[in-house]
Coordinates of C-alpha atoms (C1' of nucleotides) in Angstrom, one line a residue:
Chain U
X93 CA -201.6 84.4 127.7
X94 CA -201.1 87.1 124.7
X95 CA -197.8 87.2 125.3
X96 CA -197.4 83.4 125.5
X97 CA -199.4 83.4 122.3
X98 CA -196.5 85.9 120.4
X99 CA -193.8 84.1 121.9
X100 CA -195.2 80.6 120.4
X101 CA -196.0 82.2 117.7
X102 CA -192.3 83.8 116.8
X103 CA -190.5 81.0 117.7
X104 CA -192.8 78.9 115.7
X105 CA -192.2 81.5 113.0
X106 CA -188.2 81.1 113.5
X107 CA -188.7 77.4 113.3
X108 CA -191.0 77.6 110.1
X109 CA -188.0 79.5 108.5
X110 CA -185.8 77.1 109.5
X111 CA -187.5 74.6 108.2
X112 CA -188.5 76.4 105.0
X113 CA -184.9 76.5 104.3
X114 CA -184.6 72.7 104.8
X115 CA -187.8 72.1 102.5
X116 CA -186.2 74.3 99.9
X117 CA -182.9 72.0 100.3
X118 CA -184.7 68.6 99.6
X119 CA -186.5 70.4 96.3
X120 CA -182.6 71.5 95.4
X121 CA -180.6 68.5 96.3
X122 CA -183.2 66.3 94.9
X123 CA -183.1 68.5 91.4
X124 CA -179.4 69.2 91.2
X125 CA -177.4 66.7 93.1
X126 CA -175.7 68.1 96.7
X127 CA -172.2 69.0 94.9
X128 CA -174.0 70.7 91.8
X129 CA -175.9 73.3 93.8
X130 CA -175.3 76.2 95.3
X131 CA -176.0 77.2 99.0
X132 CA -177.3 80.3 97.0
X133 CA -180.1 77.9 95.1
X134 CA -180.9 76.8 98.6
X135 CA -181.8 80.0 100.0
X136 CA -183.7 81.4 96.6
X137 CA -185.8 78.2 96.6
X138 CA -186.7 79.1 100.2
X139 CA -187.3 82.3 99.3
X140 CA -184.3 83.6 102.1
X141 CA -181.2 85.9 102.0
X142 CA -178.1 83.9 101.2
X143 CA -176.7 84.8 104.9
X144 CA -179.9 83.5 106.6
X145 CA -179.3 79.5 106.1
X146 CA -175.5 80.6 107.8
X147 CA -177.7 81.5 110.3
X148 CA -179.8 78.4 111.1
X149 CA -177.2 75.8 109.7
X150 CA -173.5 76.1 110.3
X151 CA -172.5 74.7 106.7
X152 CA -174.0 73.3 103.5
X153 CA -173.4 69.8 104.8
X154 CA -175.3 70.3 107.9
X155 CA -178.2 71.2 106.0
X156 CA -178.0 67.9 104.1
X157 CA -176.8 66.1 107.5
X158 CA -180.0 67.6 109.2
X159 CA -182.4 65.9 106.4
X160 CA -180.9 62.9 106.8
X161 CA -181.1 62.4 110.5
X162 CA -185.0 63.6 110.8
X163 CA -185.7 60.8 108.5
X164 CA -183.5 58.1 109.4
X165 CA -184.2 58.8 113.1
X166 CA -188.2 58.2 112.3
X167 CA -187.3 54.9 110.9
X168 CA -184.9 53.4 113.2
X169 CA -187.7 54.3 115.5
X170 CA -190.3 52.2 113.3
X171 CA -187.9 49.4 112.8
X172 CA -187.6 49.4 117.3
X173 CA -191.0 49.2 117.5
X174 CA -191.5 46.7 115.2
X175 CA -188.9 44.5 116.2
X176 CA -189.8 44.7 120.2
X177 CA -193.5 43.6 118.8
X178 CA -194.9 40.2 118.9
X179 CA -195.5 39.1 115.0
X180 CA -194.9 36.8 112.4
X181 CA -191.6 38.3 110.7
X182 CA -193.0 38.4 107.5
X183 CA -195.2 41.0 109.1
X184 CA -192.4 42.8 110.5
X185 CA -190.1 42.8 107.3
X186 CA -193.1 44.2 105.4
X187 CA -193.9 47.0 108.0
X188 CA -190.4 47.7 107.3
X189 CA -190.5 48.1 103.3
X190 CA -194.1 49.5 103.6
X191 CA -192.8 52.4 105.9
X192 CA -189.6 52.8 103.0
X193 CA -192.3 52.9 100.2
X194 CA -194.8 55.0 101.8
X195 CA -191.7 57.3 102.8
X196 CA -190.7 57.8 98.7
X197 CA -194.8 58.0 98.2
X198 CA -195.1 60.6 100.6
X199 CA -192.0 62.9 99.8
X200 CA -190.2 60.8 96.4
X201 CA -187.7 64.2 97.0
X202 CA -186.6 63.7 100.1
X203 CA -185.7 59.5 99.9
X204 CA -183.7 60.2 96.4
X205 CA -181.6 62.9 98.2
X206 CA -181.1 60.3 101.0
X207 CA -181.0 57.6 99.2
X208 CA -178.2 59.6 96.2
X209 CA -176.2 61.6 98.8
X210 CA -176.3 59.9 101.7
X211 CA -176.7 55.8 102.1
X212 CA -174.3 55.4 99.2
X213 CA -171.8 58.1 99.7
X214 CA -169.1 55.8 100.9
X215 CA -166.6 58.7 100.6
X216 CA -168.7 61.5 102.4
X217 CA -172.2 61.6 104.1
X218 CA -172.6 57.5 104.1
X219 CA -169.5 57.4 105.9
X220 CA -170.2 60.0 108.6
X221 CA -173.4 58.6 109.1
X222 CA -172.2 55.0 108.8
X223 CA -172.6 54.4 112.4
X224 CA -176.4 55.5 112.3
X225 CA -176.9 53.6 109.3
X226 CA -176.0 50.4 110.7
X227 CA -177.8 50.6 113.6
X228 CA -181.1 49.7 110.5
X229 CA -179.0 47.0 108.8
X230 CA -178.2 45.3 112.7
X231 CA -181.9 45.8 113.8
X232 CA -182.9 43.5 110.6
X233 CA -180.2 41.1 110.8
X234 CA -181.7 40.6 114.4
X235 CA -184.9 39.9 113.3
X236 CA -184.0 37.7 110.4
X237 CA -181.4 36.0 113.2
X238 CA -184.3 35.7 116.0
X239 CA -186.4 34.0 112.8
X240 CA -183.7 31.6 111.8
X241 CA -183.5 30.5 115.8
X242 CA -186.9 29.6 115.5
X243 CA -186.9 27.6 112.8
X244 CA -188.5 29.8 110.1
X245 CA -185.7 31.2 108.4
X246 CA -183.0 28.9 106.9
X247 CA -179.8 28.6 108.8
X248 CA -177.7 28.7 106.0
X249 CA -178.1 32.3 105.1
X250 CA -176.1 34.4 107.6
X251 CA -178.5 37.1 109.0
X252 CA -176.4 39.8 108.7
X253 CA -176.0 39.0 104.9
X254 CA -179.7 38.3 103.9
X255 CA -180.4 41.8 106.0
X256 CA -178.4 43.3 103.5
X257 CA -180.1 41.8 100.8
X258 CA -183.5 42.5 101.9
X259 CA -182.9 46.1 102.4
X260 CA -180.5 46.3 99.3
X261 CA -184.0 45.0 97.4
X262 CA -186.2 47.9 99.0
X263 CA -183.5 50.3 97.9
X264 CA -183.1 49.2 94.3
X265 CA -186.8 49.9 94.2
X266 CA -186.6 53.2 95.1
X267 CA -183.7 53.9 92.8
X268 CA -186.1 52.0 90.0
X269 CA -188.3 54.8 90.5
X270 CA -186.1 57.5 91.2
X271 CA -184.3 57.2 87.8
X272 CA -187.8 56.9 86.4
X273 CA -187.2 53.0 85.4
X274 CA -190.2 51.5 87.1
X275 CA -193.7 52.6 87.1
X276 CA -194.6 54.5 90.0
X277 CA -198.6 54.1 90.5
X278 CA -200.5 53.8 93.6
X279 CA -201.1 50.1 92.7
X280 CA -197.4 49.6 92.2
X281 CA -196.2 51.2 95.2
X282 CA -199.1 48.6 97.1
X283 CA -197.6 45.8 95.4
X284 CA -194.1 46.5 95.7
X285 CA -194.4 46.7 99.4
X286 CA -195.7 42.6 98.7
X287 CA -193.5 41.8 96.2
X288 CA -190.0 42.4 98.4
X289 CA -191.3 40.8 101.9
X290 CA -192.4 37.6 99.1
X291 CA -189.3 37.3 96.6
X292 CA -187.1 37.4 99.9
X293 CA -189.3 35.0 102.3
X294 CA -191.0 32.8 99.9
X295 CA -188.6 33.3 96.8
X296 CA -189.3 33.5 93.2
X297 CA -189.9 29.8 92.3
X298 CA -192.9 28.3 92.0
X299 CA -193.8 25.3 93.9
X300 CA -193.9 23.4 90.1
X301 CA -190.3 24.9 89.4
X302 CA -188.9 24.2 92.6
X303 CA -189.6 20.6 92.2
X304 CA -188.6 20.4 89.0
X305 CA -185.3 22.0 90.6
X306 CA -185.0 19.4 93.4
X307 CA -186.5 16.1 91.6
Chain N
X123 CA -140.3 43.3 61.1
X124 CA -137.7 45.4 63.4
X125 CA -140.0 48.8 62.9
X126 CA -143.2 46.6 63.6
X127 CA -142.0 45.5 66.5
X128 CA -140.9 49.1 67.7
X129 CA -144.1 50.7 66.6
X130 CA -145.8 48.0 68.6
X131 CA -143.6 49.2 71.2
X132 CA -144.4 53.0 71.0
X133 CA -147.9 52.6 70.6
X134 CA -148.4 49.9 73.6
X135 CA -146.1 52.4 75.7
X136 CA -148.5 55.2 75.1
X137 CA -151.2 53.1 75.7
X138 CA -149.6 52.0 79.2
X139 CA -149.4 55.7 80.3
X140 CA -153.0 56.0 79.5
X141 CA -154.1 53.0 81.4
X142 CA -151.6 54.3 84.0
X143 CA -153.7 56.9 84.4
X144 CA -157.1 54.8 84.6
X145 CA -155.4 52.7 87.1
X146 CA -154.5 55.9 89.3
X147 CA -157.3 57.4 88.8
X148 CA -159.5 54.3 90.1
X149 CA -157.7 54.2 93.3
X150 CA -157.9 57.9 94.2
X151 CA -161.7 58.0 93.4
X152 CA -162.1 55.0 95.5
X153 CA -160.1 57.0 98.5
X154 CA -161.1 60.3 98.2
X155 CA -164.3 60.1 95.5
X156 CA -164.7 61.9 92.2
X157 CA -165.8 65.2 93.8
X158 CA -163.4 65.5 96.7
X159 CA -160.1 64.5 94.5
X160 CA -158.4 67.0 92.0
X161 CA -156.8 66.2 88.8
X162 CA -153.5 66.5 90.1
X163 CA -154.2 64.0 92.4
X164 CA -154.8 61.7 89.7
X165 CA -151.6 62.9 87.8
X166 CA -149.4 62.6 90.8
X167 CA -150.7 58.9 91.7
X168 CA -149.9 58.1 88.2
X169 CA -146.7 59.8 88.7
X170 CA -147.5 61.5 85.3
X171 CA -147.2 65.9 84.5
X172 CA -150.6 67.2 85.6
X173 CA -151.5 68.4 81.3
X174 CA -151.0 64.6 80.5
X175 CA -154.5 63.3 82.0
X176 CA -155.7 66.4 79.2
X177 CA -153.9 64.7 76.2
X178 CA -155.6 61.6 77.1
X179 CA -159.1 62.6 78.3
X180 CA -160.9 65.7 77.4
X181 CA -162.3 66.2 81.1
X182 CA -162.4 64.8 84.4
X183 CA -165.3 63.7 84.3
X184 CA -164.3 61.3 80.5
X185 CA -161.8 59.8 83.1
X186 CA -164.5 57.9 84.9
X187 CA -166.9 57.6 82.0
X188 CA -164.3 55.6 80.4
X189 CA -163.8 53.6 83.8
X190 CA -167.4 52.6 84.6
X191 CA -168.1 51.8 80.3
X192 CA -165.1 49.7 80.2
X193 CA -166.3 47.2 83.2
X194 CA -169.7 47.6 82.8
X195 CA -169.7 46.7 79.2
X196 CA -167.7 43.6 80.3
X197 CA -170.7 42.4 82.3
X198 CA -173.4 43.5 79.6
X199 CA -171.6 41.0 77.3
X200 CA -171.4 38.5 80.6
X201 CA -174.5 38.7 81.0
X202 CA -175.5 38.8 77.3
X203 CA -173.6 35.3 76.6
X204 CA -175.5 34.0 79.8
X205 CA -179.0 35.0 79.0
X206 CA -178.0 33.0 74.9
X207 CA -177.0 30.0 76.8
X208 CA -179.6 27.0 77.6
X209 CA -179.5 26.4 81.5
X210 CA -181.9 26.8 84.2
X211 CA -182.7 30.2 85.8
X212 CA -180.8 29.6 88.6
X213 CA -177.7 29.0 87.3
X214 CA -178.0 32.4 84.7
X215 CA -178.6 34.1 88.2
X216 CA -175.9 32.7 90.1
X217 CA -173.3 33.3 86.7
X218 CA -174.4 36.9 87.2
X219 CA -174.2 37.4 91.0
X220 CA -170.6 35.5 90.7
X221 CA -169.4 37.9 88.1
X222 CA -170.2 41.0 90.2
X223 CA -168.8 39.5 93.3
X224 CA -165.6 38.3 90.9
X225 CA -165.3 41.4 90.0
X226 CA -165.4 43.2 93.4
X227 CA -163.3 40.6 94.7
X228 CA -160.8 41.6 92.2
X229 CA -161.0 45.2 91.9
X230 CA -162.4 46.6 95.1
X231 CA -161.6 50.3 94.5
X232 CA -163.1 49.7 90.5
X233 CA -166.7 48.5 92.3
X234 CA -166.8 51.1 94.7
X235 CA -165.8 54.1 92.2
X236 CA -168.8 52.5 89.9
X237 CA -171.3 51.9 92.3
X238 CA -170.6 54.8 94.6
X239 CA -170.0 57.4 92.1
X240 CA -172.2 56.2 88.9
X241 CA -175.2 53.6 89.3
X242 CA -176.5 55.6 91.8
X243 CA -175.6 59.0 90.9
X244 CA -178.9 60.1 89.5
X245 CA -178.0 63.6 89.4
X246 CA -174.7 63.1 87.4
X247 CA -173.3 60.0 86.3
X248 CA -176.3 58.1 86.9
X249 CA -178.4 60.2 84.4
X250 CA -175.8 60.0 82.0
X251 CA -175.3 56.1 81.6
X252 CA -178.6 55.3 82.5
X253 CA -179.6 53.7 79.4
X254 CA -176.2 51.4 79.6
X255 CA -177.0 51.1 82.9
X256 CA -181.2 49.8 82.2
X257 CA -179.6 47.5 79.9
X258 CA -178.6 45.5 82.6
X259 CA -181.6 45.3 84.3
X260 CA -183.8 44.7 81.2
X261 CA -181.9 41.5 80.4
X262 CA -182.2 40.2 83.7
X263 CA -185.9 40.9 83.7
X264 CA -185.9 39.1 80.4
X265 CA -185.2 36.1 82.3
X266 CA -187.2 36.5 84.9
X267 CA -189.4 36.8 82.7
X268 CA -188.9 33.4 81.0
X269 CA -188.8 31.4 83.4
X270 CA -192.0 32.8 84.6
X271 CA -193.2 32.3 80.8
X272 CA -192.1 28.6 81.6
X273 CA -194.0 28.1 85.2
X274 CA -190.5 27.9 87.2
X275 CA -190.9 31.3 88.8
X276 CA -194.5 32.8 90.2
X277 CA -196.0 35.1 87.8
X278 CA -197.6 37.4 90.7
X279 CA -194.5 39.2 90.9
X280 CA -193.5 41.7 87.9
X281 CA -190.4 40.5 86.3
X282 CA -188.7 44.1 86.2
X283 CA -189.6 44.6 89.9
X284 CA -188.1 41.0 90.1
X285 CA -185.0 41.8 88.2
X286 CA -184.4 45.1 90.1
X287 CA -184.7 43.4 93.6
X288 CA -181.8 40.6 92.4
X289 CA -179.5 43.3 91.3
X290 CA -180.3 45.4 94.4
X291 CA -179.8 42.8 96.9
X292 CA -175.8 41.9 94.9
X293 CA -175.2 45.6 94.8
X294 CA -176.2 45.8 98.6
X295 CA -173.7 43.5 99.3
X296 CA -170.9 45.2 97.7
X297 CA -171.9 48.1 99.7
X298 CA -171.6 46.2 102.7
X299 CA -168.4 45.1 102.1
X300 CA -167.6 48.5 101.1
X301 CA -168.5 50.2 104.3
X302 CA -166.9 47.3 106.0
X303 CA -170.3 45.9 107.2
X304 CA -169.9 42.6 106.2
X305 CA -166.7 39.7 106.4
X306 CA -165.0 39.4 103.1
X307 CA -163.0 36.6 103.3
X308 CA -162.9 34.4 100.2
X309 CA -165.1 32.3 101.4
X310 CA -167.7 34.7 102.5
X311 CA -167.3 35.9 98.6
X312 CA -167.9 32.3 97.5
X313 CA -171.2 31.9 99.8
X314 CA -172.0 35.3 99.1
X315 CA -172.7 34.0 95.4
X316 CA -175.0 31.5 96.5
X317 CA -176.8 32.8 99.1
X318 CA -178.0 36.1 96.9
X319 CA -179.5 33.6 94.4
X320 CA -181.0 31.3 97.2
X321 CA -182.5 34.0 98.3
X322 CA -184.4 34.9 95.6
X323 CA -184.7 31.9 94.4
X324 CA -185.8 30.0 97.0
X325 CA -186.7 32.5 99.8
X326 CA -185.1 32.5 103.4
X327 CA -188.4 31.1 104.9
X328 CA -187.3 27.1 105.9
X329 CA -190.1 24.6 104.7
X330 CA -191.1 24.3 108.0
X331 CA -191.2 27.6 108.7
X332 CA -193.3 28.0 105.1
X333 CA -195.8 25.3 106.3
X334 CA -196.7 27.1 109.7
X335 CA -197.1 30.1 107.9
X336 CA -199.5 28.7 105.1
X337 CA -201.1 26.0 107.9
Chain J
dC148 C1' -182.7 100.2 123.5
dG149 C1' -181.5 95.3 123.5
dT150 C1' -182.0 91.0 121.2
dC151 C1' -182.5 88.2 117.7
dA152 C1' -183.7 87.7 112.6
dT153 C1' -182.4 89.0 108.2
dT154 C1' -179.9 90.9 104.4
dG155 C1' -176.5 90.5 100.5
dA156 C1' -172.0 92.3 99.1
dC157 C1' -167.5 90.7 99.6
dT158 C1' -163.3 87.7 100.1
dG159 C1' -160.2 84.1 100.0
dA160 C1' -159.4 79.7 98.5
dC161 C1' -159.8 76.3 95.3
dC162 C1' -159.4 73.9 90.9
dA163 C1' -160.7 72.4 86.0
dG164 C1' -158.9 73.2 82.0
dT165 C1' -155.4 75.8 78.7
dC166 C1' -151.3 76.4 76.3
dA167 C1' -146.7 77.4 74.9
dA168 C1' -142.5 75.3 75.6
dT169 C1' -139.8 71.1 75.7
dC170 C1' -138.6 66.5 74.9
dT171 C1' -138.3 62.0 72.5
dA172 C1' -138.6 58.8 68.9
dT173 C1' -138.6 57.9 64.4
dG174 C1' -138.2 58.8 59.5
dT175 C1' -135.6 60.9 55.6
dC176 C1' -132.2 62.4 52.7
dG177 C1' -127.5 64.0 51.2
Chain S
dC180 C1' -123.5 58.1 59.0
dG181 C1' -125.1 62.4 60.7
dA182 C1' -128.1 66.5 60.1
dC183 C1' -132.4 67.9 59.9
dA184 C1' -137.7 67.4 60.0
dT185 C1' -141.9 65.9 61.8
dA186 C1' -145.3 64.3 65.0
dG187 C1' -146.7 62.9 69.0
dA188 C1' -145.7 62.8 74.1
dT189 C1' -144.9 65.3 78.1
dT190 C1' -144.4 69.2 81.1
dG191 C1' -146.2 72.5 84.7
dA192 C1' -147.2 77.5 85.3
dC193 C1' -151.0 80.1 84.6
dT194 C1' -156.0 81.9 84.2
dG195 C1' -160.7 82.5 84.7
dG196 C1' -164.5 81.4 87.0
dT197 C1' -166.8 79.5 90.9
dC198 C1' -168.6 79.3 95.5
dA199 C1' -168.6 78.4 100.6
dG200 C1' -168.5 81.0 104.3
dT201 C1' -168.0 85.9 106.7
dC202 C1' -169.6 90.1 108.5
dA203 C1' -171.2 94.7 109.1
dA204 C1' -175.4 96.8 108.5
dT205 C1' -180.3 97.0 108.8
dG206 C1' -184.9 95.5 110.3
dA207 C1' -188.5 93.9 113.5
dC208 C1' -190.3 93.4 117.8
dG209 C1' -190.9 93.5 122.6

DNA sequence: CGTCATTGACTGACCAGTCAATCTATGTCG
DNA sequence: CGACATAGATTGACTGGTCAGTCAATGACG
C-alpha cells in the first residue's frame, strides 16, 4: 500500500514534469511563435534543465506535435459523439463551435498555438497532421450530407464544401480574437457560439430582405 | 527618343530581375515555406547570384512583405471600389469572394504563401500587417453593417462577427484546396463563389427544413 | 548499488546578411 | 571614333551568431 502510494506518487511526479514542460510550451509557442523560440525558453518557462525536455520529448517538434494531438484527439472525440447522437443538426453544429469557443475560453494559449502552428501550416505541422485533421472536416461534411438527405439542408451546396465553410467561420473567430480584433467577453464568447451555427443555417438575411431579394 | 527608349530598356530590365526574384521567391515559399527555405534557394530559382536578392530587398523577410502588400493592396482597392458602388449586399459579397477565389485560381503558390505564411501568422507576419490586414475586415463589416442599417440582413448578429465569419469561411476554402481537401476544377472555383455567399447569405437550412425547425 | 531523473556545457551544422571585386551600360570629351 | 569615367548591377566567398540536439556527470530514491 505505501509502496503503491510512492510508486503512484513518482510516476505521477514524472508525468507532472512532463507535463509541466508541455504547459510551459503552450505559454512559449503561444508568446513567441514555434520557429522564434528556443527549446531553451521551453525548459526555463517550465522551470527544467535544457537536457530534461530531450528527455521526455524526442525533438522540439514533438513537443508541439504532442499539444496538438491531446487536443485535437478530445475533439474528434466530441465531434463522434455528437454525430452518432440523435439531434436536430443545428444542435450538433453548435455543440461543435460551442466545444471550439469554450476550448479558446478555457486555454486562449493553447487554440492560437494550434490554430497558428498547426491547422494552417500547410508546409509543416498542418501537413503532418493533415490526415488527422480531416478526419474533423469529413465528420461535418457527413453531418451537413446526412442533413441535406433529409431535406433540411439545401442540395446545392456540396457538404464537403459548406463543412469547410462552417468550420473556416469558427476559426476566423478565434483568429478575431487571437490577434485581439474582436472583443473577447463572456457575453461574446456565448453569442458567438449562436451567431456561427445561425449565419451558416439560417443566413444573414432577414426574412424582409430576402424577399425583397426574390420578389 | 533613341536614349528614352534605351533608358526605358535598362530600367524595365532591372525591374524584371527584381520581379524575377518575387516570382521565385513566391514559388519556393509556397514549396518549402518562408522558414524552411534559404535565400539561396530563392536566388537559385531566380537563377540570380545569391547578394542580388540584398541589392533589391534589405532582408528576407522585406521579400515577402513586399509579396503579401502588393496583392493584398489589390484587393483593398477591390474591395474599396465595391463597397463605393450602389448594388445589393449580395452582389458586394459575391464581387469579394470571386476576387479571392480569382485570385487563387490564378496564383495558387501567391494565396498559399499569404495565407499560410502572413494572415495567420500572429507571431510574425500576422502582427506586422495586422492593421492592413483589419482593413479588410472593417470594410466588409461596413457592409454588413449597412445592409443591416437597411433591414436586408438580421441585426441580432454583430456585423464584425459577421464580416469575420464571410472572410473565414473564403479563406477556409482556399485552405482546402491548398491541402488538397477539396476538387478545384474551374467549375468547382465558379460554384465555389456562389456557394460561400449563399451560405451566408441565405443559410444552408432548405425552406422546408427552416419551417420544421420554427414549426 | 541499480535505475531512472536531471543537469547544463558543448558541438556541429546551418544560414542570414556583408562586402570587396567584377562586370556592363551609358555618358563624355578630346 | 576611341579612351576614359561613372554608376548601378551582379557576383559569390566569407563571417558571425544562433540553436537543436548530444552526452557524460550527478542526484534521488528504492
Amino acid at each position: 500500500m505505501s509502496s503503491g502510494r510512492v510508486e503512484t506518487q513518482r510516476t505521477k511526479s514524472a508525468a507532472d514534469k512532463r507535463r509541466l514542460i508541455l504547459d510551459a510550451a503552450v505559454r512559449v509557442f503561444a508568446r513567441q511563435g514555434f520557429h522564434a523560440c528556443r527549446v531553451s525558453d521551453i525548459a526555463d518557462e517550465a522551470g527544467v534543465a535544457y537536457g530534461l525536455v530531450y528527455h521526455y520529448f524526442a525533438s522540439k517538434d514533438e513537443v508541439l506535435d504532442t499539444l496538438f494531438l491531446e487536443r485535437w484527439n478530445v475533439m474528434l472525440e466530441l465531434i463522434r459523439q455528437v454525430d452518432g447522437e440523435q439531434m436536430p443538426v443545428r444542435d450538433k453544429l453548435e455543440a461543435i463551435a460551442s466545444f471550439i469557443v469554450d476550448s479558446y475560453q478555457h486555454d486562449p494559449d493553447l487554440m492560437k498555438v494550434i490554430i497558428v502552428e498547426v491547422t494552417r501550416a500547410a508546409n509543416s505541422f498542418g501537413n503532418t497532421h493533415i490526415a488527422t485533421i480531416r478526419e474533423a472536416y469529413d465528420l461535418i461534411g457527413g453531418m451537413i450530407s446526412e442533413a441535406q438527405a433529409a431535406g433540411l439542408f439545401k442540395s446545392e451546396i456540396d457538404a464537403r464544401f459548406a463543412a469547410m465553410a462552417f468550420y473556416g467561420a469558427i476559426e476566423q473567430l478565434l483568429t478575431g480574437w487571437i490577434f485581439e480584433l474582436l472583443p473577447q467577453g463572456p457575453e461574446d464568447f456565448k453569442r458567438a457560439k449562436w451567431l456561427v451555427v445561425e449565419t451558416v443555417c439560417g443566413g444573414l438575411e432577414s426574412r424582409a430582405g430576402e424577399q425583397e431579394r426574390l420578389g
